[in-house]
Amino acid sequence: MKKLHIVGGGAIGSLVAAGAQKNGIGNACYPRNIVAMPTEALWQDGGSTMLQPPFNTPTVLDSSDVLVFPLKVYQLQQAITQWLPYLENTPTIVLLHNGMGGLETARSLLPDDYPILLATTSHGALKETTSSGKIQVRHTGLGATQIGLAKATRRLPATLSALTLTYPLQANAIALLERALPPVHYQANILTSLWTKLSINAVINPLTALNNMQNKRIAEAAFAETRHAICHEFTSVANAYGYDFNEDDVHEKVLAVAKATGENYSSMHQDVLYGRPTEIDAINGYIVEMAKKKGIPVPENTLLVERVKALRL
């Protein structure tokens, strides 16, 4: 029987698990710290779902199972390495994280032909502890998940129904996630979606972290020059790798997302606030590294990486 296996006890992973539980889908969670795993999910309609008790250790998965890594890029190497002995039946892996670089990490540890799906989500989720000490995950914003195959030996099908004919297990994995936490949209070229998400994160995450502010303040005139500089550098780098981004469109999309999630605090803001490692290397740092390979100057992104890292000194 197909089952979702979710690594970690973060907000998005917990929300996926709760959605699976709510909709009768077999699921299991494997947090690094069982004590910090939420026990209940609170939905936007006022309902709630109790999460199943998590597991201490991995287990051998079936080929029809789906292993989801809703982790930060810097956590992936250790997590995937821990799971390697349990992947003998080649269950589909889903990488679900902000920023870029996760695929490179996974490819360095797994066989070249291992089935990997890349995903990015705009759902909002927040872990919180009640006054009684109960840990909950709250669905703070309805979004959507974009997902697609990381690599294929032939031209990828344009639709999910067509994908079912050539990659049935991966198509089933997408359908399973759709049942757990809709909507989920299949993308034949998922990398374009990931670069689009990167353009938004590259502006909102570092600026909210550095200025201790909510997402909506990104739209203020005081940040206009920096916004435009980041978008200009992003567009130059992305297009050097064969994409077709328009700088003005990128900037408008950033403003639209900042306003739509205005009351939220970015994940990087929260990481800085609570003294956790940030994803700056997988976001602005990724732009810097890709720019170096093409000889493109990106002073604004370089400075942002340095400034965010300095916050932890």
mmCIF file of C-alpha atoms in Angstrom:
data_model
loop_
_atom_site.group_PDB
_atom_site.id
_atom_site.type_symbol
_atom_site.label_atom_id
_atom_site.label_comp_id
_atom_site.label_asym_id
_atom_site.label_seq_id
_atom_site.Cartn_x
_atom_site.Cartn_y
_atom_site.Cartn_z
ATOM 1 C CA MET A 1 0.000 0.000 0.000
ATOM 2 C CA LYS A 2 1.369 3.415 -0.986
ATOM 3 C CA LYS A 3 2.521 5.476 1.964
ATOM 4 C CA LEU A 4 4.047 8.896 2.575
ATOM 5 C CA HIS A 5 7.212 8.887 4.670
ATOM 6 C CA ILE A 6 8.221 12.356 5.857
ATOM 7 C CA VAL A 7 11.705 13.104 7.143
ATOM 8 C CA GLY A 8 11.998 15.780 9.819
ATOM 9 C CA GLY A 9 9.527 17.531 12.076
ATOM 10 C CA GLY A 10 9.446 20.984 10.502
ATOM 11 C CA ALA A 11 6.341 23.024 9.784
ATOM 12 C CA ILE A 12 5.798 22.073 6.134
ATOM 13 C CA GLY A 13 6.613 18.397 6.676
ATOM 14 C CA SER A 14 4.259 18.260 9.636
ATOM 15 C CA LEU A 15 1.539 19.912 7.577
ATOM 16 C CA VAL A 16 1.953 17.316 4.814
ATOM 17 C CA ALA A 17 1.744 14.546 7.408
ATOM 18 C CA ALA A 18 -1.368 16.080 8.934
ATOM 19 C CA GLY A 19 -2.968 16.387 5.513
ATOM 20 C CA ALA A 20 -2.225 12.735 4.831
ATOM 21 C CA GLN A 21 -3.697 11.766 8.195
ATOM 22 C CA LYS A 22 -6.780 13.909 7.597
ATOM 23 C CA ASN A 23 -7.394 12.325 4.192
ATOM 24 C CA GLY A 24 -6.796 8.705 5.149
ATOM 25 C CA ILE A 25 -3.383 8.309 3.533
ATOM 26 C CA GLY A 26 -0.836 6.063 5.215
ATOM 27 C CA ASN A 27 1.993 8.165 6.575
ATOM 28 C CA ALA A 28 4.942 8.159 8.950
ATOM 29 C CA CYS A 29 7.204 10.914 10.270
ATOM 30 C CA TYR A 30 10.860 10.610 11.220
ATOM 31 C CA PRO A 31 11.908 13.798 13.049
ATOM 32 C CA ARG A 32 15.437 14.444 14.225
ATOM 33 C CA ASN A 33 13.996 15.375 17.603
ATOM 34 C CA ILE A 34 10.837 13.487 18.551
ATOM 35 C CA VAL A 35 10.139 15.835 21.472
ATOM 36 C CA ALA A 36 9.895 18.799 19.078
ATOM 37 C CA MET A 37 7.453 17.054 16.704
ATOM 38 C CA PRO A 38 3.977 18.663 16.562
ATOM 39 C CA THR A 39 1.128 16.530 17.860
ATOM 40 C CA GLU A 40 -1.686 18.519 16.247
ATOM 41 C CA ALA A 41 -2.329 20.555 13.100
ATOM 42 C CA LEU A 42 -4.667 23.559 13.022
ATOM 43 C CA TRP A 43 -6.326 24.288 9.675
ATOM 44 C CA GLN A 44 -7.519 27.598 8.287
ATOM 45 C CA ASP A 45 -11.155 26.522 8.470
ATOM 46 C CA GLY A 46 -10.863 26.101 12.233
ATOM 47 C CA GLY A 47 -10.555 22.319 12.172
ATOM 48 C CA SER A 48 -7.708 20.302 13.606
ATOM 49 C CA THR A 49 -5.980 16.971 13.006
ATOM 50 C CA MET A 50 -4.025 14.899 15.481
ATOM 51 C CA LEU A 51 -0.732 13.575 14.140
ATOM 52 C CA GLN A 52 0.367 9.991 14.626
ATOM 53 C CA PRO A 53 3.303 9.352 16.964
ATOM 54 C CA PRO A 54 6.588 9.691 15.037
ATOM 55 C CA PHE A 55 9.229 7.025 14.513
ATOM 56 C CA ASN A 56 12.756 6.962 15.924
ATOM 57 C CA THR A 57 14.522 5.229 13.057
ATOM 58 C CA PRO A 58 14.080 4.673 9.300
ATOM 59 C CA THR A 59 12.641 1.489 7.861
ATOM 60 C CA VAL A 60 12.947 -0.282 4.509
ATOM 61 C CA LEU A 61 10.422 1.214 2.086
ATOM 62 C CA ASP A 62 8.479 -0.364 -0.783
ATOM 63 C CA SER A 63 8.890 0.804 -4.379
ATOM 64 C CA SER A 64 5.413 2.363 -4.273
ATOM 65 C CA ASP A 65 6.208 4.412 -1.163
ATOM 66 C CA VAL A 66 7.150 8.089 -1.294
ATOM 67 C CA LEU A 67 9.975 9.520 0.822
ATOM 68 C CA VAL A 68 9.652 13.276 1.325
ATOM 69 C CA PHE A 69 12.555 15.442 2.489
ATOM 70 C CA PRO A 70 10.973 18.802 3.494
ATOM 71 C CA LEU A 71 14.311 19.920 4.910
ATOM 72 C CA LYS A 72 16.737 22.759 4.457
ATOM 73 C CA VAL A 73 19.442 22.201 1.875
ATOM 74 C CA TYR A 74 22.229 22.044 4.450
ATOM 75 C CA GLN A 75 20.368 19.229 6.264
ATOM 76 C CA LEU A 76 19.977 17.005 3.218
ATOM 77 C CA GLN A 77 23.347 15.277 3.110
ATOM 78 C CA GLN A 78 23.058 13.858 6.611
ATOM 79 C CA ALA A 79 19.391 12.927 6.160
ATOM 80 C CA ILE A 80 19.812 11.144 2.834
ATOM 81 C CA THR A 81 22.926 9.348 4.069
ATOM 82 C CA GLN A 82 20.947 8.029 7.034
ATOM 83 C CA TRP A 83 18.286 6.664 4.675
ATOM 84 C CA LEU A 84 20.605 5.047 2.117
ATOM 85 C CA PRO A 85 20.494 1.536 3.677
ATOM 86 C CA TYR A 86 16.685 1.558 3.480
ATOM 87 C CA LEU A 87 16.262 2.462 -0.204
ATOM 88 C CA GLU A 88 16.904 -0.953 -1.743
ATOM 89 C CA ASN A 89 13.455 -0.978 -3.368
ATOM 90 C CA THR A 90 13.956 2.497 -4.880
ATOM 91 C CA PRO A 91 10.996 4.434 -3.453
ATOM 92 C CA THR A 92 10.430 7.810 -5.096
ATOM 93 C CA ILE A 93 12.166 10.670 -3.300
ATOM 94 C CA VAL A 94 10.697 14.179 -3.116
ATOM 95 C CA LEU A 95 12.987 17.115 -2.324
ATOM 96 C CA LEU A 96 10.896 19.957 -0.908
ATOM 97 C CA HIS A 97 12.913 22.956 0.222
ATOM 98 C CA ASN A 98 13.673 26.639 -0.292
ATOM 99 C CA GLY A 99 16.635 27.628 -2.375
ATOM 100 C CA MET A 100 18.748 25.538 -4.675
ATOM 101 C CA GLY A 101 21.509 22.971 -4.414
ATOM 102 C CA GLY A 102 19.480 20.115 -2.962
ATOM 103 C CA LEU A 103 19.462 18.161 -6.195
ATOM 104 C CA GLU A 104 23.244 18.339 -6.426
ATOM 105 C CA THR A 105 23.494 16.958 -2.899
ATOM 106 C CA ALA A 106 21.077 14.128 -3.639
ATOM 107 C CA ARG A 107 22.806 13.230 -6.899
ATOM 108 C CA SER A 108 26.149 12.997 -5.114
ATOM 109 C CA LEU A 109 24.727 10.312 -2.807
ATOM 110 C CA LEU A 110 22.265 8.405 -5.002
ATOM 111 C CA PRO A 111 22.612 6.513 -8.297
ATOM 112 C CA ASP A 112 22.353 8.695 -11.410
ATOM 113 C CA ASP A 113 19.039 7.124 -12.398
ATOM 114 C CA TYR A 114 17.407 7.320 -8.962
ATOM 115 C CA PRO A 115 13.809 8.667 -9.247
ATOM 116 C CA ILE A 116 13.739 12.131 -7.691
ATOM 117 C CA LEU A 117 10.957 14.690 -7.753
ATOM 118 C CA LEU A 118 11.700 18.349 -7.084
ATOM 119 C CA ALA A 119 9.002 20.432 -5.423
ATOM 120 C CA THR A 120 8.418 23.911 -4.117
ATOM 121 C CA THR A 121 5.409 25.091 -2.140
ATOM 122 C CA SER A 122 3.815 28.411 -1.265
ATOM 123 C CA HIS A 123 1.718 26.986 1.580
ATOM 124 C CA GLY A 124 2.301 28.824 4.825
ATOM 125 C CA ALA A 125 2.918 26.825 7.993
ATOM 126 C CA LEU A 126 4.121 27.711 11.477
ATOM 127 C CA LYS A 127 5.186 25.568 14.412
ATOM 128 C CA GLU A 128 4.212 26.992 17.757
ATOM 129 C CA THR A 129 4.175 25.950 21.385
ATOM 130 C CA THR A 130 1.091 26.593 23.509
ATOM 131 C CA SER A 131 1.182 27.896 27.066
ATOM 132 C CA SER A 132 0.714 24.314 28.231
ATOM 133 C CA GLY A 133 3.775 23.158 26.285
ATOM 134 C CA LYS A 134 1.872 21.458 23.452
ATOM 135 C CA ILE A 135 3.550 21.743 20.047
ATOM 136 C CA GLN A 136 1.254 22.493 17.110
ATOM 137 C CA VAL A 137 1.622 23.269 13.422
ATOM 138 C CA ARG A 138 -0.693 25.919 12.052
ATOM 139 C CA HIS A 139 -1.661 26.305 8.389
ATOM 140 C CA THR A 140 -1.113 30.051 8.015
ATOM 141 C CA GLY A 141 -1.626 30.471 4.287
ATOM 142 C CA LEU A 142 -3.221 28.522 1.468
ATOM 143 C CA GLY A 143 -0.756 28.062 -1.348
ATOM 144 C CA ALA A 144 0.113 25.533 -4.023
ATOM 145 C CA THR A 145 2.893 23.046 -4.667
ATOM 146 C CA GLN A 146 4.765 22.813 -7.969
ATOM 147 C CA ILE A 147 6.429 19.455 -8.649
ATOM 148 C CA GLY A 148 8.256 17.670 -11.438
ATOM 149 C CA LEU A 149 10.895 15.093 -12.301
ATOM 150 C CA ALA A 150 14.439 16.146 -11.592
ATOM 151 C CA LYS A 151 15.913 14.254 -14.511
ATOM 152 C CA ALA A 152 14.804 11.950 -17.290
ATOM 153 C CA THR A 153 16.483 9.993 -20.049
ATOM 154 C CA ARG A 154 13.872 11.117 -22.550
ATOM 155 C CA ARG A 155 11.638 14.110 -23.183
ATOM 156 C CA LEU A 156 9.321 14.613 -20.224
ATOM 157 C CA PRO A 157 5.556 14.319 -20.748
ATOM 158 C CA ALA A 158 3.736 17.632 -20.720
ATOM 159 C CA THR A 159 0.844 16.486 -18.514
ATOM 160 C CA LEU A 160 0.413 14.360 -15.424
ATOM 161 C CA SER A 161 -1.813 11.900 -17.241
ATOM 162 C CA ALA A 162 0.882 11.425 -19.874
ATOM 163 C CA LEU A 163 3.477 11.051 -17.128
ATOM 164 C CA THR A 164 1.483 8.111 -15.768
ATOM 165 C CA LEU A 165 2.242 6.115 -18.910
ATOM 166 C CA THR A 166 6.019 6.469 -18.729
ATOM 167 C CA TYR A 167 6.750 7.163 -15.045
ATOM 168 C CA PRO A 168 3.819 5.567 -13.177
ATOM 169 C CA LEU A 169 5.422 5.482 -9.723
ATOM 170 C CA GLN A 170 6.404 9.137 -9.881
ATOM 171 C CA ALA A 171 2.944 10.081 -11.195
ATOM 172 C CA ASN A 172 1.405 8.156 -8.293
ATOM 173 C CA ALA A 173 3.680 10.009 -5.872
ATOM 174 C CA ILE A 174 2.418 13.334 -7.211
ATOM 175 C CA ALA A 175 -1.181 12.148 -6.935
ATOM 176 C CA LEU A 176 -0.567 11.059 -3.342
ATOM 177 C CA LEU A 177 0.768 14.503 -2.412
ATOM 178 C CA GLU A 178 -2.211 16.090 -4.156
ATOM 179 C CA ARG A 179 -4.537 14.103 -1.911
ATOM 180 C CA ALA A 180 -2.573 15.037 1.198
ATOM 181 C CA LEU A 181 -2.103 18.777 0.701
ATOM 182 C CA PRO A 182 -3.718 20.197 -2.442
ATOM 183 C CA PRO A 183 -3.334 21.802 -4.833
ATOM 184 C CA VAL A 184 -0.296 20.145 -6.408
ATOM 185 C CA HIS A 185 0.634 21.093 -9.981
ATOM 186 C CA TYR A 186 2.843 18.948 -12.182
ATOM 187 C CA GLN A 187 5.490 20.914 -14.079
ATOM 188 C CA ALA A 188 7.309 19.346 -17.016
ATOM 189 C CA ASN A 189 10.090 21.895 -16.483
ATOM 190 C CA ILE A 190 10.249 22.112 -12.707
ATOM 191 C CA LEU A 191 13.601 23.907 -12.745
ATOM 192 C CA THR A 192 11.934 27.024 -14.159
ATOM 193 C CA SER A 193 9.538 26.986 -11.208
ATOM 194 C CA LEU A 194 12.431 26.566 -8.786
ATOM 195 C CA TRP A 195 14.345 29.483 -10.286
ATOM 196 C CA THR A 196 11.179 31.571 -10.060
ATOM 197 C CA LYS A 197 10.850 30.727 -6.367
ATOM 198 C CA LEU A 198 14.540 31.531 -5.946
ATOM 199 C CA SER A 199 13.999 35.033 -7.345
ATOM 200 C CA ILE A 200 11.351 35.703 -4.700
ATOM 201 C CA ASN A 201 13.306 34.190 -1.817
ATOM 202 C CA ALA A 202 16.437 36.102 -2.824
ATOM 203 C CA VAL A 203 14.675 39.385 -2.078
ATOM 204 C CA ILE A 204 12.235 38.637 0.727
ATOM 205 C CA ASN A 205 14.320 36.320 2.908
ATOM 206 C CA PRO A 206 17.527 38.315 3.429
ATOM 207 C CA LEU A 207 15.847 41.720 3.649
ATOM 208 C CA THR A 208 13.295 40.602 6.240
ATOM 209 C CA ALA A 209 16.029 38.853 8.226
ATOM 210 C CA LEU A 210 18.407 41.805 8.166
ATOM 211 C CA ASN A 211 15.735 44.366 9.009
ATOM 212 C CA ASN A 212 13.663 42.287 11.464
ATOM 213 C CA MET A 213 10.405 42.872 9.647
ATOM 214 C CA GLN A 214 7.338 41.233 8.118
ATOM 215 C CA ASN A 215 7.160 40.407 4.422
ATOM 216 C CA LYS A 216 4.874 43.336 3.554
ATOM 217 C CA ARG A 217 7.539 45.897 4.359
ATOM 218 C CA ILE A 218 9.619 44.695 1.428
ATOM 219 C CA ALA A 219 7.354 46.847 -0.760
ATOM 220 C CA GLU A 220 8.380 50.071 0.998
ATOM 221 C CA ALA A 221 10.224 52.702 -1.027
ATOM 222 C CA ALA A 222 13.240 52.457 1.299
ATOM 223 C CA PHE A 223 14.022 49.017 -0.164
ATOM 224 C CA ALA A 224 13.339 49.829 -3.815
ATOM 225 C CA GLU A 225 16.967 50.235 -4.886
ATOM 226 C CA THR A 226 18.021 46.977 -3.221
ATOM 227 C CA ARG A 227 15.000 45.097 -4.609
ATOM 228 C CA HIS A 228 15.799 46.176 -8.145
ATOM 229 C CA ALA A 229 19.487 45.366 -7.769
ATOM 230 C CA ILE A 230 18.773 41.816 -6.567
ATOM 231 C CA CYS A 231 16.252 41.254 -9.365
ATOM 232 C CA HIS A 232 18.687 42.596 -11.966
ATOM 233 C CA GLU A 233 21.472 40.292 -10.802
ATOM 234 C CA PHE A 234 19.146 37.306 -10.566
ATOM 235 C CA THR A 235 17.848 37.857 -14.100
ATOM 236 C CA SER A 236 21.365 38.193 -15.519
ATOM 237 C CA VAL A 237 22.476 34.937 -13.907
ATOM 238 C CA ALA A 238 19.337 32.909 -14.634
ATOM 239 C CA ASN A 239 19.257 33.935 -18.293
ATOM 240 C CA ALA A 240 22.934 33.064 -18.655
ATOM 241 C CA TYR A 241 21.870 29.484 -17.915
ATOM 242 C CA GLY A 242 19.248 29.414 -20.643
ATOM 243 C CA TYR A 243 16.182 30.767 -18.845
ATOM 244 C CA ASP A 244 14.081 33.656 -20.079
ATOM 245 C CA PHE A 245 13.254 35.924 -17.147
ATOM 246 C CA ASN A 246 12.249 39.561 -17.521
ATOM 247 C CA GLU A 247 13.666 41.812 -14.813
ATOM 248 C CA ASP A 248 10.530 43.939 -14.441
ATOM 249 C CA ASP A 249 8.314 40.846 -14.269
ATOM 250 C CA VAL A 250 10.566 39.353 -11.592
ATOM 251 C CA HIS A 251 10.331 42.523 -9.525
ATOM 252 C CA GLU A 252 6.542 42.674 -9.837
ATOM 253 C CA LYS A 253 6.248 39.030 -8.770
ATOM 254 C CA VAL A 254 8.369 39.729 -5.690
ATOM 255 C CA LEU A 255 6.102 42.631 -4.713
ATOM 256 C CA ALA A 256 2.981 40.539 -5.314
ATOM 257 C CA VAL A 257 4.213 37.729 -3.065
ATOM 258 C CA ALA A 258 5.394 40.165 -0.382
ATOM 259 C CA LYS A 259 1.944 41.735 -0.280
ATOM 260 C CA ALA A 260 0.070 38.426 -0.420
ATOM 261 C CA THR A 261 2.090 37.085 2.534
ATOM 262 C CA GLY A 262 2.353 40.486 4.161
ATOM 263 C CA GLU A 263 1.673 39.498 7.757
ATOM 264 C CA ASN A 264 4.077 36.556 7.642
ATOM 265 C CA TYR A 265 7.710 36.445 8.671
ATOM 266 C CA SER A 266 10.061 34.721 6.252
ATOM 267 C CA SER A 267 11.789 31.472 7.183
ATOM 268 C CA MET A 268 15.154 33.250 7.197
ATOM 269 C CA HIS A 269 13.812 35.886 9.583
ATOM 270 C CA GLN A 270 12.678 33.127 11.916
ATOM 271 C CA ASP A 271 16.010 31.318 11.666
ATOM 272 C CA VAL A 272 17.895 34.465 12.612
ATOM 273 C CA LEU A 273 15.442 35.270 15.395
ATOM 274 C CA TYR A 274 15.886 31.853 16.997
ATOM 275 C CA GLY A 275 19.615 31.543 16.367
ATOM 276 C CA ARG A 276 19.377 28.755 13.790
ATOM 277 C CA PRO A 277 21.519 28.345 10.664
ATOM 278 C CA THR A 278 19.982 30.124 7.687
ATOM 279 C CA GLU A 279 19.499 29.061 4.081
ATOM 280 C CA ILE A 280 21.465 32.018 2.737
ATOM 281 C CA ASP A 281 23.959 29.739 0.932
ATOM 282 C CA ALA A 282 21.116 27.968 -0.893
ATOM 283 C CA ILE A 283 19.426 31.233 -1.899
ATOM 284 C CA ASN A 284 21.580 34.310 -2.497
ATOM 285 C CA GLY A 285 24.708 32.211 -2.103
ATOM 286 C CA TYR A 286 23.520 29.972 -4.938
ATOM 287 C CA ILE A 287 23.122 33.015 -7.190
ATOM 288 C CA VAL A 288 26.665 34.084 -6.276
ATOM 289 C CA GLU A 289 28.124 30.652 -7.027
ATOM 290 C CA MET A 290 26.307 30.327 -10.340
ATOM 291 C CA ALA A 291 27.373 33.860 -11.270
ATOM 292 C CA LYS A 292 31.036 33.020 -10.654
ATOM 293 C CA LYS A 293 30.846 30.154 -13.158
ATOM 294 C CA LYS A 294 29.686 32.617 -15.828
ATOM 295 C CA GLY A 295 31.887 35.529 -14.790
ATOM 296 C CA ILE A 296 28.909 37.722 -13.908
ATOM 297 C CA PRO A 297 29.363 40.348 -11.140
ATOM 298 C CA VAL A 298 26.668 40.170 -8.450
ATOM 299 C CA PRO A 299 27.765 42.642 -5.747
ATOM 300 C CA GLU A 300 24.325 43.024 -4.129
ATOM 301 C CA ASN A 301 23.815 39.295 -3.606
ATOM 302 C CA THR A 302 27.417 38.901 -2.444
ATOM 303 C CA LEU A 303 26.909 41.617 0.170
ATOM 304 C CA LEU A 304 23.640 40.091 1.356
ATOM 305 C CA VAL A 305 25.330 36.720 1.926
ATOM 306 C CA GLU A 306 28.067 38.382 3.964
ATOM 307 C CA ARG A 307 25.640 40.459 6.023
ATOM 308 C CA VAL A 308 23.293 37.556 6.854
ATOM 309 C CA LYS A 309 26.220 35.337 7.840
ATOM 310 C CA ALA A 310 27.531 38.143 10.051
ATOM 311 C CA LEU A 311 24.284 38.035 12.051
ATOM 312 C CA ARG A 312 25.421 34.694 13.534
ATOM 313 C CA LEU A 313 28.840 35.898 14.653
#
